[in-house]
Amino acid sequence: MVSKPGDYKTGKIRVDNEAAILAAAEQEFAARGFNGASINRIAEGAGVPRPNVHYYFKSKTDLYIKVLKNIVYLWNDWFNQISPDDDPATALGAYIHAKVMYSKTNPLASKIFASEILHGAPHLSNYLKTDFRLWLRQKAKVIDSWIEQGKMDPIEPFHLIFFIWASTQHYADFDIQVTSVLGKKKLTNNDFDAIAENLTHIVLKGCGIKT
């Protein structure tokens, strides 16, 4: 089937509009939570009419769930391709570095996700219990295989992953606490590199992984 000349332009407009809406929604949900968020403010922030928001997303709930799933996908993308043949030092180091950098570049995402979880995950519960649980079990099996191969100490894979999540997201969720204690107005690029390096050292040492 031959594409019409206008198909590319129409497709690009849709992609651009959805991206603008999601970016504005992230700002709104981070600032006011799900209940306080306004579709009018999201439309204004995205620079589109309110009906356009509903054209791409049927309801505020649909938009919120899309934001949440995008966050989870972004966080876990670096961990998707790990395999039993990988070097755990390289794989875990890359994942920790990526997660720390997301705390630097996407701090609002972490705060939105934390708020959802603290409220009992009312909009994400089904996803966490199904697709996400399956994904996490697959990653745990890879870590178990590294243990069986003698590449790392026998540890509980789930708790290792939980630790990585908690330690890396801390710098987004508790940024005020971190900067206050360190006596800084804002963390620099060098600070985030140092954070990633230190967390990687702690995790690899704790897992008995040689670098």
Tab-separated table of C-alpha atoms in Angstrom:
chain	number	residue	atom	x	y	z
A	1	MET	CA	0.000	0.000	0.000
A	2	VAL	CA	1.415	3.382	-1.058
A	3	SER	CA	1.306	6.097	1.598
A	4	LYS	CA	-0.352	9.371	0.668
A	5	PRO	CA	1.797	12.541	0.776
A	6	GLY	CA	-0.124	13.866	3.759
A	7	ASP	CA	0.184	10.692	5.842
A	8	TYR	CA	3.649	11.538	7.196
A	9	LYS	CA	2.612	15.067	8.150
A	10	THR	CA	-0.555	13.824	9.856
A	11	GLY	CA	1.401	11.163	11.727
A	12	LYS	CA	4.001	13.684	12.890
A	13	ILE	CA	1.305	16.055	14.142
A	14	ARG	CA	-0.239	13.240	16.168
A	15	VAL	CA	3.117	12.233	17.666
A	16	ASP	CA	3.970	15.856	18.500
A	17	ASN	CA	0.559	16.515	20.069
A	18	GLU	CA	0.651	13.366	22.182
A	19	ALA	CA	4.185	14.184	23.364
A	20	ALA	CA	3.160	17.738	24.299
A	21	ILE	CA	0.079	16.490	26.160
A	22	LEU	CA	2.048	13.850	28.071
A	23	ALA	CA	4.731	16.392	29.034
A	24	ALA	CA	2.100	18.852	30.278
A	25	ALA	CA	0.255	16.046	32.091
A	26	GLU	CA	3.452	15.017	33.860
A	27	GLN	CA	3.882	18.569	35.147
A	28	GLU	CA	0.255	18.768	36.262
A	29	PHE	CA	0.122	15.364	37.987
A	30	ALA	CA	3.417	16.034	39.757
A	31	ALA	CA	2.202	19.406	41.031
A	32	ARG	CA	-1.375	18.517	42.003
A	33	GLY	CA	-1.713	14.741	42.063
A	34	PHE	CA	-4.351	12.801	40.146
A	35	ASN	CA	-7.383	14.222	41.955
A	36	GLY	CA	-6.253	17.832	41.755
A	37	ALA	CA	-5.092	17.679	38.144
A	38	SER	CA	-7.107	19.599	35.548
A	39	ILE	CA	-7.528	18.659	31.904
A	40	ASN	CA	-7.939	22.377	31.138
A	41	ARG	CA	-4.523	23.162	32.604
A	42	ILE	CA	-2.992	20.174	30.802
A	43	ALA	CA	-4.439	21.396	27.487
A	44	GLU	CA	-3.165	24.906	28.171
A	45	GLY	CA	0.292	23.593	29.063
A	46	ALA	CA	0.390	21.479	25.891
A	47	GLY	CA	-0.790	24.373	23.746
A	48	VAL	CA	-3.787	22.465	22.368
A	49	PRO	CA	-7.571	22.853	22.733
A	50	ARG	CA	-9.168	20.737	25.475
A	51	PRO	CA	-11.068	18.567	22.915
A	52	ASN	CA	-7.695	17.533	21.485
A	53	VAL	CA	-6.682	16.052	24.814
A	54	HIS	CA	-9.839	13.929	24.833
A	55	TYR	CA	-9.239	12.998	21.188
A	56	TYR	CA	-5.963	11.287	22.117
A	57	PHE	CA	-6.926	10.186	25.645
A	58	LYS	CA	-10.537	9.316	26.488
A	59	SER	CA	-10.328	10.407	30.117
A	60	LYS	CA	-8.026	11.845	32.762
A	61	THR	CA	-7.591	8.300	34.073
A	62	ASP	CA	-6.424	7.023	30.669
A	63	LEU	CA	-3.956	9.903	30.422
A	64	TYR	CA	-2.659	9.311	33.959
A	65	ILE	CA	-2.163	5.575	33.361
A	66	LYS	CA	-0.297	6.346	30.133
A	67	VAL	CA	2.019	8.704	32.033
A	68	LEU	CA	2.653	6.046	34.689
A	69	LYS	CA	3.365	3.275	32.172
A	70	ASN	CA	5.698	5.551	30.231
A	71	ILE	CA	7.631	6.144	33.454
A	72	VAL	CA	7.991	2.424	34.135
A	73	TYR	CA	9.028	1.733	30.533
A	74	LEU	CA	11.629	4.510	30.603
A	75	TRP	CA	13.112	3.291	33.884
A	76	ASN	CA	13.362	-0.359	32.892
A	77	ASP	CA	14.412	0.008	29.256
A	78	TRP	CA	18.103	-0.453	30.114
A	79	PHE	CA	17.331	-3.675	31.964
A	80	ASN	CA	15.152	-5.232	29.269
A	81	GLN	CA	17.876	-6.982	27.286
A	82	ILE	CA	19.934	-8.590	30.077
A	83	SER	CA	20.789	-12.245	29.555
A	84	PRO	CA	22.547	-15.068	31.440
A	85	ASP	CA	25.596	-14.547	29.200
A	86	ASP	CA	26.066	-10.931	30.275
A	87	ASP	CA	28.674	-9.713	32.731
A	88	PRO	CA	26.644	-8.687	35.812
A	89	ALA	CA	29.068	-5.867	36.637
A	90	THR	CA	28.462	-4.301	33.230
A	91	ALA	CA	24.705	-4.942	33.173
A	92	LEU	CA	23.975	-3.759	36.712
A	93	GLY	CA	26.369	-0.822	36.389
A	94	ALA	CA	24.624	0.372	33.228
A	95	TYR	CA	21.186	0.006	34.837
A	96	ILE	CA	22.208	1.921	37.978
A	97	HIS	CA	23.778	4.699	35.910
A	98	ALA	CA	20.674	4.991	33.718
A	99	LYS	CA	18.343	5.112	36.735
A	100	VAL	CA	20.438	7.804	38.435
A	101	MET	CA	20.434	9.872	35.247
A	102	TYR	CA	16.646	9.563	35.030
A	103	SER	CA	16.478	11.042	38.536
A	104	LYS	CA	18.465	13.943	37.131
A	105	THR	CA	16.557	14.437	33.867
A	106	ASN	CA	13.069	13.220	34.882
A	107	PRO	CA	12.596	13.973	38.588
A	108	LEU	CA	8.875	14.642	38.188
A	109	ALA	CA	8.343	11.141	36.824
A	110	SER	CA	9.745	9.598	39.987
A	111	LYS	CA	7.550	11.791	42.186
A	112	ILE	CA	4.396	10.906	40.241
A	113	PHE	CA	5.176	7.195	40.521
A	114	ALA	CA	5.991	7.475	44.249
A	115	SER	CA	2.707	9.285	44.891
A	116	GLU	CA	0.751	6.581	43.069
A	117	ILE	CA	2.416	3.829	45.106
A	118	LEU	CA	1.982	5.686	48.416
A	119	HIS	CA	-1.737	5.940	47.678
A	120	GLY	CA	-1.988	2.169	47.207
A	121	ALA	CA	-1.457	2.128	43.419
A	122	PRO	CA	-5.196	2.513	42.636
A	123	HIS	CA	-4.542	3.089	38.925
A	124	LEU	CA	-1.527	0.842	38.479
A	125	SER	CA	-2.353	-2.124	40.702
A	126	ASN	CA	-3.560	-4.455	37.941
A	127	TYR	CA	-0.522	-3.719	35.772
A	128	LEU	CA	1.872	-4.289	38.680
A	129	LYS	CA	0.249	-7.648	39.455
A	130	THR	CA	0.287	-8.897	35.842
A	131	ASP	CA	2.619	-7.615	33.103
A	132	PHE	CA	5.060	-5.939	35.454
A	133	ARG	CA	5.276	-8.938	37.775
A	134	LEU	CA	6.010	-11.182	34.794
A	135	TRP	CA	8.728	-8.808	33.570
A	136	LEU	CA	10.336	-8.702	37.015
A	137	ARG	CA	10.313	-12.492	37.375
A	138	GLN	CA	12.131	-12.794	34.046
A	139	LYS	CA	14.850	-10.411	35.253
A	140	ALA	CA	15.112	-12.306	38.558
A	141	LYS	CA	15.731	-15.533	36.607
A	142	VAL	CA	18.668	-13.899	34.827
A	143	ILE	CA	20.157	-12.807	38.158
A	144	ASP	CA	19.647	-16.347	39.491
A	145	SER	CA	21.550	-17.649	36.470
A	146	TRP	CA	24.466	-15.325	37.253
A	147	ILE	CA	24.472	-16.727	40.798
A	148	GLU	CA	24.438	-20.322	39.513
A	149	GLN	CA	27.374	-19.521	37.225
A	150	GLY	CA	29.355	-18.169	40.169
A	151	LYS	CA	29.398	-14.641	38.783
A	152	MET	CA	27.976	-13.194	42.007
A	153	ASP	CA	27.092	-14.122	45.575
A	154	PRO	CA	23.784	-15.867	46.349
A	155	ILE	CA	21.390	-13.001	47.040
A	156	GLU	CA	17.632	-12.556	46.620
A	157	PRO	CA	17.174	-11.028	43.139
A	158	PHE	CA	13.959	-9.179	43.968
A	159	HIS	CA	15.525	-7.392	46.934
A	160	LEU	CA	18.529	-6.441	44.816
A	161	ILE	CA	16.243	-4.817	42.252
A	162	PHE	CA	14.178	-3.134	44.987
A	163	PHE	CA	17.394	-1.724	46.458
A	164	ILE	CA	18.480	-0.316	43.087
A	165	TRP	CA	15.082	1.319	42.601
A	166	ALA	CA	15.035	2.852	46.065
A	167	SER	CA	18.612	4.130	46.044
A	168	THR	CA	18.502	5.663	42.557
A	169	GLN	CA	15.057	7.242	42.874
A	170	HIS	CA	15.986	8.750	46.240
A	171	TYR	CA	17.796	11.559	44.436
A	172	ALA	CA	14.589	12.602	42.693
A	173	ASP	CA	12.025	11.949	45.445
A	174	PHE	CA	14.127	13.501	48.238
A	175	ASP	CA	16.175	16.021	46.267
A	176	ILE	CA	15.520	18.805	48.814
A	177	GLN	CA	16.879	16.623	51.618
A	178	VAL	CA	19.928	15.627	49.578
A	179	THR	CA	20.866	19.168	48.520
A	180	SER	CA	20.261	20.530	52.023
A	181	VAL	CA	22.538	17.954	53.645
A	182	LEU	CA	25.229	18.431	50.994
A	183	GLY	CA	24.955	22.231	51.208
A	184	LYS	CA	24.124	22.677	47.535
A	185	LYS	CA	21.391	24.559	45.719
A	186	LYS	CA	21.331	21.955	42.958
A	187	LEU	CA	23.185	18.768	42.105
A	188	THR	CA	25.590	19.113	39.175
A	189	ASN	CA	26.381	16.691	36.366
A	190	ASN	CA	29.528	15.698	38.256
A	191	ASP	CA	27.430	15.032	41.368
A	192	PHE	CA	25.161	12.642	39.487
A	193	ASP	CA	28.134	10.855	37.939
A	194	ALA	CA	29.606	10.438	41.420
A	195	ILE	CA	26.273	9.168	42.764
A	196	ALA	CA	26.061	6.534	40.018
A	197	GLU	CA	29.672	5.503	40.608
A	198	ASN	CA	29.212	5.167	44.369
A	199	LEU	CA	25.936	3.243	44.133
A	200	THR	CA	27.450	0.910	41.552
A	201	HIS	CA	30.427	0.272	43.849
A	202	ILE	CA	28.118	-0.441	46.807
A	203	VAL	CA	25.881	-2.812	44.823
A	204	LEU	CA	28.670	-4.727	43.091
A	205	LYS	CA	30.677	-5.104	46.307
A	206	GLY	CA	27.573	-6.176	48.198
A	207	CYS	CA	26.829	-8.812	45.581
A	208	GLY	CA	30.398	-10.109	45.507
A	209	ILE	CA	30.822	-9.099	41.872
A	210	LYS	CA	34.382	-8.549	40.693
A	211	THR	CA	34.983	-5.608	38.405
